[in-house]
Coordinates of C-alpha atoms in Angstrom, one line a residue:
X208 CA 91.6 47.9 -275.0
X209 CA 90.1 44.3 -275.2
X210 CA 90.1 40.9 -273.2
X211 CA 90.4 38.6 -276.8
X212 CA 92.8 40.6 -278.6
X213 CA 95.5 38.2 -278.7
X214 CA 92.9 35.8 -280.7
X215 CA 93.4 38.7 -283.8
X216 CA 96.7 39.9 -282.9
X217 CA 98.2 43.4 -284.7
X218 CA 94.1 43.0 -286.9
X219 CA 91.2 46.4 -285.2
X220 CA 88.5 46.1 -285.2
X221 CA 85.5 47.9 -287.7
X222 CA 83.8 51.0 -285.8
X223 CA 80.7 49.6 -287.1
X224 CA 81.2 47.0 -284.9
X225 CA 82.2 48.1 -281.7
X226 CA 79.3 51.3 -282.6
X227 CA 77.3 47.9 -282.6
X228 CA 78.6 45.5 -279.8
X229 CA 79.7 47.8 -277.3
X230 CA 76.8 47.8 -273.9
X231 CA 79.3 50.8 -270.9
X232 CA 76.8 53.4 -272.1
X233 CA 74.1 51.2 -269.9
X234 CA 76.4 49.2 -268.1
X235 CA 77.9 51.1 -266.3
X236 CA 75.7 50.7 -263.6
X237 CA 76.5 47.8 -262.5
X238 CA 79.7 49.1 -262.1
X239 CA 79.3 48.8 -257.7
X240 CA 78.0 45.7 -258.1
X241 CA 80.8 44.8 -260.6
X242 CA 83.6 45.8 -257.6
X243 CA 82.0 43.3 -255.1
X244 CA 81.6 39.8 -257.3
X245 CA 85.3 40.9 -258.0
X246 CA 85.8 41.5 -254.4
X247 CA 85.0 39.0 -253.9
X248 CA 87.0 37.1 -256.2
X249 CA 90.0 38.1 -255.7
X250 CA 89.7 36.8 -252.1
X251 CA 89.4 33.5 -253.6
X252 CA 91.3 33.4 -255.3
X253 CA 94.0 34.1 -252.2
X254 CA 92.3 31.9 -250.5
X255 CA 92.8 29.0 -253.2
X256 CA 96.6 29.7 -253.0
X257 CA 96.3 31.2 -256.6
X258 CA 97.0 35.0 -255.6
X259 CA 99.1 35.7 -252.5
X260 CA 98.4 38.1 -249.7
X261 CA 100.1 40.8 -251.0
X262 CA 98.7 40.8 -254.0
X263 CA 95.3 40.2 -253.6
X264 CA 95.9 43.8 -250.9
X265 CA 96.8 45.3 -254.1
X266 CA 94.2 44.5 -256.4
X267 CA 91.7 45.1 -253.0
X268 CA 93.0 48.5 -252.8
X269 CA 93.0 50.0 -256.6
X270 CA 89.1 48.3 -256.7
X271 CA 88.9 50.2 -253.1
X272 CA 90.5 53.7 -256.3
X273 CA 87.9 52.4 -258.5
X274 CA 85.3 52.9 -256.1
X275 CA 85.7 55.9 -255.1
X276 CA 86.4 57.3 -258.6
X277 CA 83.5 56.6 -259.9
X278 CA 81.5 57.2 -256.1
X279 CA 83.2 60.4 -257.2
X280 CA 82.6 60.7 -260.7
X281 CA 86.3 61.5 -261.5
X282 CA 86.6 58.1 -263.1
X283 CA 87.7 58.1 -266.7
X284 CA 86.1 55.6 -268.9
X285 CA 87.7 55.1 -272.3
X286 CA 86.6 54.4 -276.0
X287 CA 88.3 51.4 -276.7
X288 CA 86.5 49.9 -273.0
X289 CA 84.0 47.3 -274.9
X290 CA 81.8 47.0 -271.3
X291 CA 81.8 48.2 -267.5
X292 CA 84.2 44.8 -266.7
X293 CA 86.4 45.6 -268.6
X294 CA 87.1 49.8 -267.7
X295 CA 86.9 48.2 -264.0
X296 CA 89.9 45.5 -265.2
X297 CA 91.7 48.3 -267.4
X298 CA 91.8 50.4 -264.4
X299 CA 93.4 47.8 -262.0
X300 CA 95.8 46.7 -264.6
X301 CA 96.8 50.9 -265.0
X302 CA 97.6 50.9 -261.2
X303 CA 99.2 47.6 -260.5
X304 CA 100.8 46.7 -263.2
X305 CA 100.9 42.8 -264.0
X306 CA 99.2 42.3 -260.7
X307 CA 95.9 43.8 -262.3
X308 CA 96.5 41.2 -265.5
X309 CA 95.2 38.5 -262.4
X310 CA 92.1 40.1 -261.3
X311 CA 90.2 37.9 -264.3
X312 CA 92.2 34.0 -263.5
X313 CA 89.2 31.6 -263.0
X314 CA 86.5 33.5 -264.1
X315 CA 85.0 34.3 -267.5
X316 CA 82.9 37.3 -268.7
X317 CA 79.8 34.9 -268.9
X318 CA 80.3 34.7 -265.2
X319 CA 81.1 38.1 -264.2
X320 CA 78.0 40.2 -265.8
X321 CA 75.9 37.2 -265.0
X322 CA 76.9 37.9 -261.2
X323 CA 76.6 41.1 -260.9
X324 CA 73.0 41.3 -262.7
X325 CA 72.0 39.4 -260.6
X326 CA 73.5 41.4 -257.5
X327 CA 71.7 44.5 -259.0
X328 CA 68.7 42.8 -258.9
X329 CA 68.7 41.5 -255.9
X330 CA 69.0 44.5 -254.3
X331 CA 66.1 47.2 -257.1
X332 CA 63.7 44.3 -255.8
X333 CA 64.3 44.9 -251.8
X334 CA 63.8 48.7 -253.2
X335 CA 60.7 48.2 -255.6
X336 CA 58.9 46.3 -252.7
X337 CA 59.2 48.8 -249.9
X338 CA 58.2 51.3 -252.2
X339 CA 54.9 49.3 -252.5
X340 CA 55.3 49.4 -248.8
X341 CA 55.1 52.8 -249.1
X342 CA 51.9 52.5 -251.4
X343 CA 50.2 50.8 -248.9
X344 CA 50.7 51.5 -246.5
X345 CA 48.8 55.6 -247.5
X346 CA 45.8 53.1 -249.3
X347 CA 45.7 51.8 -244.7
X348 CA 45.8 55.1 -243.8
X349 CA 43.2 56.4 -246.0
X350 CA 41.3 53.3 -245.7
X351 CA 40.7 53.9 -241.2
X352 CA 40.1 58.0 -242.8
X353 CA 37.3 56.9 -243.9
X354 CA 35.1 55.7 -242.0
X355 CA 32.0 54.8 -243.5
X356 CA 31.8 56.9 -246.5
X357 CA 31.1 55.4 -249.5
X358 CA 30.1 55.2 -253.5
X359 CA 29.0 53.4 -256.3
X360 CA 30.7 49.9 -257.5
X361 CA 31.0 49.6 -260.3
X362 CA 31.0 46.4 -263.0
X363 CA 31.2 46.0 -266.3
X364 CA 31.3 50.4 -265.6
X365 CA 27.9 50.0 -264.8
X366 CA 26.5 51.2 -261.0
X367 CA 26.0 47.9 -259.4
X368 CA 26.0 48.1 -255.1
X369 CA 27.5 50.2 -252.4
X370 CA 30.4 49.5 -251.0
X371 CA 32.8 51.1 -248.4
X372 CA 35.6 53.4 -249.7
X373 CA 37.6 52.0 -247.5
X374 CA 37.2 48.7 -248.5
X375 CA 37.3 50.1 -252.8
X376 CA 41.7 51.0 -251.6
X377 CA 41.8 48.2 -249.5
X378 CA 40.6 46.6 -252.9
X379 CA 43.9 48.0 -254.4
X380 CA 45.9 46.8 -251.0
X381 CA 45.7 43.3 -251.9
X382 CA 46.7 43.7 -255.2
X383 CA 49.8 45.3 -254.4
X384 CA 49.7 42.4 -251.0
X385 CA 50.1 40.2 -253.7
X386 CA 52.5 41.8 -255.8
X387 CA 55.3 42.3 -252.4
X388 CA 55.1 38.4 -252.3
X389 CA 55.8 38.0 -255.5
X390 CA 58.7 40.3 -255.4
X391 CA 60.3 37.4 -252.5
X392 CA 59.8 34.9 -254.2
X393 CA 62.2 36.1 -257.7
X394 CA 64.5 37.1 -255.0
X395 CA 64.9 33.9 -253.0
X396 CA 65.0 32.1 -256.8
X397 CA 67.6 33.7 -257.7
X398 CA 70.1 34.1 -254.6
X399 CA 72.4 31.4 -256.6
X400 CA 75.8 32.8 -258.0
X401 CA 76.8 31.8 -260.8
X402 CA 80.3 32.8 -260.3
X403 CA 83.0 29.8 -260.8
X404 CA 81.3 28.9 -264.0
X405 CA 83.8 30.7 -266.5
X406 CA 83.1 31.0 -269.7
X407 CA 80.1 27.6 -270.0
X408 CA 82.5 24.5 -268.2
X409 CA 84.0 25.6 -264.8
X410 CA 87.2 25.4 -264.4
X411 CA 90.4 22.9 -263.9
X412 CA 91.5 25.8 -261.1
X413 CA 90.7 25.2 -258.1
X414 CA 89.1 27.7 -257.6
X415 CA 85.8 27.2 -254.5
X416 CA 83.0 28.6 -255.1
X417 CA 80.9 27.8 -252.2
X418 CA 82.4 30.2 -250.7
X419 CA 82.5 32.6 -253.2
X420 CA 78.8 32.1 -253.0
X421 CA 78.8 33.5 -249.5
X422 CA 81.3 36.0 -249.1
X423 CA 78.7 37.5 -251.4
X424 CA 76.0 36.8 -249.5
X425 CA 74.0 34.0 -251.8
X426 CA 72.2 31.7 -250.8
X427 CA 73.8 29.0 -253.5
X428 CA 76.6 28.2 -256.5
X429 CA 75.8 27.3 -259.7
X430 CA 75.0 22.9 -260.3
X431 CA 74.8 23.4 -263.4
X432 CA 78.1 25.9 -264.8
X433 CA 75.8 26.2 -268.6
X434 CA 73.2 26.7 -267.0
X435 CA 74.4 29.0 -264.4
X436 CA 76.2 31.8 -267.2
X437 CA 72.8 31.4 -269.7
X438 CA 69.9 31.7 -267.2
X439 CA 68.4 35.5 -267.5
X440 CA 64.9 33.8 -265.7
X441 CA 65.8 35.4 -263.1
X442 CA 65.6 38.7 -265.5
X443 CA 62.5 38.4 -267.1
X444 CA 60.8 37.0 -263.6
X445 CA 61.1 40.5 -262.7
X446 CA 60.5 41.8 -265.7
X447 CA 56.7 40.1 -264.7
X448 CA 56.5 41.0 -262.3
X449 CA 57.4 44.6 -262.4
X450 CA 55.1 44.9 -265.0
X451 CA 52.1 43.6 -262.6
X452 CA 53.3 46.4 -260.4
X453 CA 52.8 48.6 -263.3
X454 CA 49.3 46.7 -264.0
X455 CA 48.2 47.5 -260.7
X456 CA 49.6 50.8 -260.6
X457 CA 48.3 51.1 -263.7
X458 CA 44.2 50.4 -263.0
X459 CA 44.5 52.4 -259.6
X460 CA 45.2 55.2 -262.2
X461 CA 42.8 54.4 -264.0
X462 CA 39.7 55.0 -261.8
X463 CA 42.0 58.0 -259.8
X464 CA 41.2 60.3 -263.3
X465 CA 38.0 58.5 -263.5
X466 CA 37.3 60.4 -260.0
X467 CA 39.3 63.0 -260.4
X468 CA 36.9 63.9 -264.2
X469 CA 33.7 66.2 -263.3
X470 CA 31.7 63.5 -264.5
X471 CA 32.8 61.8 -261.5
X472 CA 33.2 64.3 -259.0
X473 CA 34.0 61.7 -256.9
X474 CA 38.5 63.2 -255.8
X475 CA 39.8 66.8 -255.8
X476 CA 43.6 66.2 -256.3
X477 CA 46.2 68.1 -254.3
X478 CA 47.8 71.1 -256.6
X479 CA 51.2 69.5 -256.3
X480 CA 50.2 66.5 -257.9
X481 CA 48.8 67.3 -260.9
X482 CA 49.6 70.0 -264.0
X483 CA 48.1 72.5 -266.3
X484 CA 46.8 73.1 -270.0
X485 CA 48.6 75.1 -272.2
X486 CA 45.3 76.6 -273.9
X487 CA 42.7 75.3 -271.4
X488 CA 43.3 77.9 -268.1
X489 CA 40.4 75.7 -265.7
X490 CA 42.3 72.4 -266.8
X491 CA 43.8 70.4 -263.5
X492 CA 45.4 67.2 -264.6
X493 CA 45.4 63.9 -262.9
X494 CA 48.2 63.7 -265.2
X495 CA 51.0 61.3 -262.9
X496 CA 48.0 59.3 -262.7
X497 CA 47.4 59.0 -266.4
X498 CA 51.4 57.8 -267.1
X499 CA 51.1 55.4 -264.6
X500 CA 48.9 54.0 -266.8
X501 CA 51.0 54.4 -270.2
X502 CA 54.3 52.9 -268.4
X503 CA 52.0 49.9 -267.7
X504 CA 52.5 49.3 -271.8
X505 CA 55.8 50.1 -271.3
X506 CA 56.9 48.1 -268.9
X507 CA 55.3 45.0 -270.6
X508 CA 56.6 46.0 -273.6
X509 CA 60.3 45.0 -271.4
X510 CA 59.0 41.7 -270.2
X511 CA 57.6 40.1 -273.8
X512 CA 61.3 41.9 -276.0
X513 CA 62.9 39.4 -273.1
X514 CA 61.4 37.0 -274.1
X515 CA 61.5 36.2 -277.4
X516 CA 65.4 37.0 -277.0
X517 CA 65.0 33.6 -274.8
X518 CA 62.7 31.8 -277.2
X519 CA 66.1 31.1 -279.3
X520 CA 68.7 30.2 -277.5
X521 CA 71.0 27.5 -277.5
X522 CA 73.1 27.0 -274.8
X523 CA 74.6 27.7 -273.4
X524 CA 76.1 32.2 -273.4
X525 CA 75.6 34.6 -276.3
X526 CA 75.9 37.6 -277.3
X527 CA 71.3 38.3 -277.6
X528 CA 72.4 38.5 -273.6
X529 CA 73.4 42.1 -273.7
X530 CA 69.8 42.9 -274.1
X531 CA 68.6 41.4 -270.9
X532 CA 70.2 44.9 -269.2
X533 CA 68.7 48.2 -270.5
X534 CA 64.5 46.7 -270.5
X535 CA 65.8 45.5 -266.7
X536 CA 67.1 48.9 -265.1
X537 CA 64.2 51.6 -267.0
X538 CA 61.8 48.4 -265.4
X539 CA 62.4 49.6 -261.8
X540 CA 63.3 52.6 -263.2
X541 CA 59.8 54.0 -264.5
X542 CA 57.7 50.7 -261.4
X543 CA 60.9 53.2 -258.8
X544 CA 58.8 56.0 -259.8
X545 CA 55.6 55.6 -261.2
X546 CA 55.1 54.4 -256.8
X547 CA 57.0 57.3 -255.8
X548 CA 55.0 60.0 -257.8
X549 CA 50.8 57.6 -257.0
X550 CA 51.9 57.2 -253.4
X551 CA 52.2 61.6 -252.6
X552 CA 48.8 61.6 -254.9
X553 CA 46.7 58.6 -253.1
X554 CA 48.4 60.4 -249.5
X555 CA 47.2 64.6 -251.0
X556 CA 44.0 63.5 -252.7
X557 CA 40.7 64.4 -251.7
X558 CA 37.5 62.5 -252.3
X559 CA 34.6 64.0 -251.8
X560 CA 32.3 62.0 -250.2
X561 CA 29.0 63.5 -250.6
X562 CA 28.8 63.8 -254.1
X563 CA 30.2 59.7 -253.9
X564 CA 27.2 59.0 -251.2
X565 CA 24.4 60.6 -253.9
X566 CA 26.5 58.6 -256.5
X567 CA 25.1 55.1 -254.9
X568 CA 21.9 56.5 -252.6
X569 CA 19.8 55.8 -256.3
X570 CA 16.9 53.3 -255.3
X571 CA 18.2 51.1 -258.2
X572 CA 21.0 50.0 -255.7
X573 CA 19.2 48.2 -253.8
X574 CA 18.0 45.9 -255.9
X575 CA 20.1 42.8 -254.6
X576 CA 19.2 44.1 -251.0
X577 CA 15.8 43.8 -252.3
X578 CA 15.9 40.4 -254.2
X579 CA 17.7 38.9 -250.8
X580 CA 15.2 39.8 -248.1
X581 CA 12.7 38.1 -250.7
X582 CA 15.1 34.8 -250.2
X583 CA 14.7 36.0 -246.8
X584 CA 11.2 35.7 -246.9
X585 CA 11.3 31.6 -248.2
X586 CA 11.4 32.9 -251.7
X587 CA 14.1 30.9 -254.1
X588 CA 16.8 33.6 -255.3
X589 CA 16.0 33.5 -259.1
X590 CA 12.1 34.2 -258.2
X591 CA 12.6 36.5 -256.3
X592 CA 15.9 38.2 -259.1
X593 CA 13.0 37.9 -261.6
X594 CA 10.7 40.3 -259.5
X595 CA 13.0 42.8 -259.1
X596 CA 14.2 42.8 -263.1
X597 CA 10.9 43.4 -263.8
X598 CA 10.2 45.7 -260.6
X599 CA 12.6 47.5 -261.7
X600 CA 11.9 47.8 -265.5
X601 CA 8.2 48.7 -265.0
X602 CA 10.5 52.1 -263.2
X603 CA 12.5 52.9 -266.3
X604 CA 9.6 52.2 -268.6
X605 CA 7.1 54.1 -266.7
X606 CA 9.1 57.0 -264.6
X607 CA 8.5 56.4 -262.3
X608 CA 9.7 56.5 -258.7
X609 CA 11.2 53.1 -257.5
X610 CA 10.0 53.1 -253.7
X611 CA 6.4 53.7 -255.4
X612 CA 6.2 50.8 -257.2
X613 CA 8.4 49.0 -254.2
X614 CA 5.7 50.1 -251.6
X615 CA 2.9 48.8 -253.8
X616 CA 4.0 45.4 -255.0
X617 CA 2.7 42.5 -252.9
X618 CA 5.1 40.9 -252.0
X619 CA 7.5 43.6 -251.8
X620 CA 5.2 46.9 -249.5
X621 CA 6.4 49.1 -246.6
X622 CA 9.1 47.6 -245.3
X623 CA 11.2 47.1 -248.2
X624 CA 10.6 50.4 -248.7
X625 CA 12.8 51.2 -246.2
X626 CA 15.6 48.9 -247.8
X627 CA 16.3 52.1 -250.4
X628 CA 16.9 54.6 -248.6
X629 CA 20.4 56.1 -248.5
X630 CA 23.3 54.5 -246.5
X631 CA 20.7 51.1 -245.7
X632 CA 22.5 48.8 -248.0
X633 CA 25.7 49.4 -247.6
X634 CA 25.7 48.3 -244.1
X635 CA 23.7 44.5 -244.8
X636 CA 27.5 44.2 -246.3
X637 CA 27.7 41.9 -243.8
X638 CA 29.5 38.8 -245.2
X639 CA 33.2 37.7 -245.0
X640 CA 35.6 39.8 -246.8
X641 CA 32.4 41.9 -248.1
X642 CA 32.1 45.9 -248.0
X643 CA 30.2 46.4 -245.1
X644 CA 30.9 48.3 -241.9
X645 CA 32.1 45.3 -239.8
X646 CA 33.7 42.9 -242.4
X647 CA 35.4 45.8 -243.3
X648 CA 36.8 46.4 -240.2
X649 CA 38.2 43.0 -240.0
X650 CA 39.7 43.8 -243.0
X651 CA 41.5 47.1 -242.1
X652 CA 42.7 45.6 -239.3
X653 CA 43.9 41.9 -241.5
X654 CA 45.8 44.3 -243.7
X655 CA 47.7 46.4 -240.9
X656 CA 48.8 43.3 -239.8
X657 CA 50.2 42.0 -243.4
X658 CA 52.0 44.7 -243.9
X659 CA 53.7 44.8 -241.4
X660 CA 55.0 41.2 -242.1
X661 CA 56.0 42.5 -245.4
X662 CA 57.9 45.4 -244.1
X663 CA 59.5 43.3 -241.4
X664 CA 60.6 41.6 -244.2
X665 CA 61.5 43.6 -246.9
X666 CA 63.1 45.5 -243.6
X667 CA 61.4 49.2 -243.0
X668 CA 62.1 50.8 -240.3
X669 CA 59.6 50.2 -238.0
X670 CA 58.8 53.8 -237.4
X671 CA 57.8 54.4 -241.1
X672 CA 55.9 50.2 -240.5
X673 CA 52.8 50.9 -238.6
X674 CA 50.4 51.3 -241.3
X675 CA 49.1 55.0 -238.9
X676 CA 51.0 58.2 -240.5
X677 CA 48.6 60.6 -241.5
X678 CA 47.1 61.0 -245.0
X679 CA 47.6 64.8 -246.5
X680 CA 45.0 64.7 -247.8
X681 CA 41.2 65.1 -245.9
X682 CA 39.4 62.0 -246.0
X683 CA 36.1 64.0 -246.0
X684 CA 36.5 67.7 -247.4
X685 CA 32.2 68.1 -247.9
X686 CA 31.6 65.4 -245.4
X687 CA 29.7 62.1 -245.1
X688 CA 27.6 59.8 -244.7
X689 CA 26.1 56.9 -243.1
X690 CA 26.6 53.9 -243.9
X691 CA 25.2 52.4 -240.2
X692 CA 28.6 51.9 -238.4
X693 CA 32.3 53.1 -238.7
X694 CA 34.8 51.2 -239.4
X695 CA 38.4 53.3 -237.6
X696 CA 40.3 50.4 -237.5
X697 CA 42.2 49.3 -234.1
X698 CA 70.9 44.2 -241.9
X699 CA 74.2 44.4 -241.6
X700 CA 76.7 44.3 -243.9
X701 CA 78.1 41.2 -245.6
X702 CA 81.8 41.4 -244.2
X703 CA 84.2 41.2 -247.1
X704 CA 82.0 42.3 -249.9
X705 CA 79.2 44.9 -248.3
X706 CA 76.7 42.7 -249.6
X707 CA 73.7 42.1 -247.4
X708 CA 73.0 38.9 -247.2
X709 CA 68.9 37.1 -247.6
X710 CA 67.9 37.5 -244.0
X711 CA 70.3 40.0 -243.7
X712 CA 67.8 42.1 -244.4
X713 CA 64.8 40.8 -243.2
X714 CA 63.5 38.7 -246.8
X715 CA 62.7 35.1 -245.4
X716 CA 61.0 32.3 -247.6
X717 CA 57.9 32.7 -246.1
X718 CA 56.3 35.4 -243.5
X719 CA 52.7 36.3 -244.0
X720 CA 50.3 36.7 -240.9
X721 CA 48.0 33.6 -240.4
X722 CA 45.0 34.5 -240.0
X723 CA 45.0 38.3 -239.8
X724 CA 47.6 38.1 -237.0
X725 CA 51.1 40.0 -237.3
X726 CA 53.6 36.7 -237.4
X727 CA 56.2 37.6 -239.7
X728 CA 57.8 34.3 -239.9
X729 CA 60.7 32.5 -239.5
X730 CA 64.0 33.9 -242.1
X731 CA 65.6 32.5 -244.7
X732 CA 68.3 30.7 -244.0
X733 CA 71.8 30.3 -245.5
X734 CA 72.2 33.8 -246.5
X735 CA 73.7 35.0 -242.6
X736 CA 77.7 33.7 -242.2
X737 CA 79.5 36.8 -241.6
X738 CA 82.7 36.4 -243.5
X739 CA 86.0 36.2 -242.2
X740 CA 88.3 38.3 -244.1
X741 CA 91.5 36.4 -244.8
X742 CA 94.5 38.4 -244.6
X743 CA 95.7 40.9 -247.2
X744 CA 91.9 42.0 -247.3
X745 CA 92.1 45.4 -246.2
X746 CA 88.8 46.8 -248.0
X747 CA 86.9 44.6 -247.2
X748 CA 83.2 45.2 -245.9
X749 CA 83.4 47.8 -247.3
X750 CA 80.1 49.5 -248.1
X751 CA 78.6 49.4 -251.8
X752 CA 77.8 53.8 -252.8
X753 CA 75.8 54.9 -255.2
X754 CA 76.3 54.0 -259.6
X755 CA 78.1 58.0 -259.7
X756 CA 79.1 57.2 -263.1
X757 CA 78.1 59.8 -266.3
X758 CA 75.3 57.9 -268.2
X759 CA 72.3 56.5 -266.8
X760 CA 72.2 57.1 -263.3
X761 CA 70.6 54.6 -261.4
X762 CA 67.1 56.2 -260.0
X763 CA 67.1 53.0 -257.1
X764 CA 67.6 54.2 -253.4
X765 CA 71.3 52.8 -251.8
X766 CA 71.2 49.1 -251.1
X767 CA 70.4 47.4 -247.2
X768 CA 73.5 48.2 -244.6

């Protein structure tokens, strides 16, 4: 069955055309979103007088039957089904007869698929955000556990200055916080319903896109019908956000790969989150971290591929846009799996803080402290930098221990030698946002406040959003050496469709705490309407279920609500 056979009379399309243009193999993942979209459309048609209450009731009952069949994996996709929209309409028509022919009144697959995909993306970005927050919670817990443990900080992959382990872990946490913010912003921008735009120019029928938008839980309807059916900016933005999440996971993964090597020895992987070798009995490999590193390239490829597809498209809809779904589906899946795996790895890994301290305690790592000590004595920084650099060079060239040269230097002396003692340099990092005990203690509190606010706006249950859960790995398997100070830190369902509105799942427009406070901001308006069901809407309020059909599974958790 096609939805356009009338134009072609009795002509039969070639097998090559059908095989090349079909999308059912992947867009069946939108089945429940398509049913949600169709429910709202039916209610809108009834409200506009284009369907009687009895006809609307029949269609809604049939849509619920289809939903149940999909959930139970008994829905039969037939060879003639071009896509998921065709399959669902065909089955509704089988169940209702001629009434099924009214389901597509006033809409095109162009506005239909655009609406389905926005519903999917809205839900998926929330789930990804929750996954990021779970990893951030682990990083915060491990930072609190780390106490005064320290390690070398690196620039150019060369040891630079000692930093607290907590500071290093939270550097990744702050990058992920920006990812959460981007997801919320992208979701806010895509919260516009295209339904009612038709093929490209709207309709002569008395449709009410504003009402349908509210019924679907969108904050607004489209402003321009041509833009509505051709816009895939939201997919590109989502792919960018996901690619950047993947990039941040890749960077974290790269460090875990390095830290777990014998050359570094900073970290020991839990057996449950490591693999072995088929040939080398001694191996314990950081495959999760390596794959997180590799997935970033895949995610970047999805983004660049879609942008290349979009760049030459004239208005309005073109079949090229069929290529928007597979990269989006795969990006969501890969990021969710990467987040879950990296969260487990980080929660269970054991840090060898003695190895970290040994690497950080080389005297030359205090070179900047020597220069700043001279500045405090009145010497211009550039002169101090040159003096200390010459002393370090002399130590390397003559193989004389740096403390001896510092003690003998007339501008330095024994007082300066004390700066080279283990643990002293990191304790001197006192500037706000710095890597020392005082700034890090404040940073932990500020990060916890941001995390609580983001957990609130992404609907993370309070019990899991405190950032207080103990990680399963050992923070100090081999003990730690002091750094001068301990830094332990002190929706409802939318009636009629099963879709949750923006404010209903806790995604306000803003909500980040200011100055480290835990204030969560004001919820975004325009999406909390409950939408009283019209007559003949016995299926109103049926919660959306996960797609259970055959083919690519929906790896994401069920929708909030």
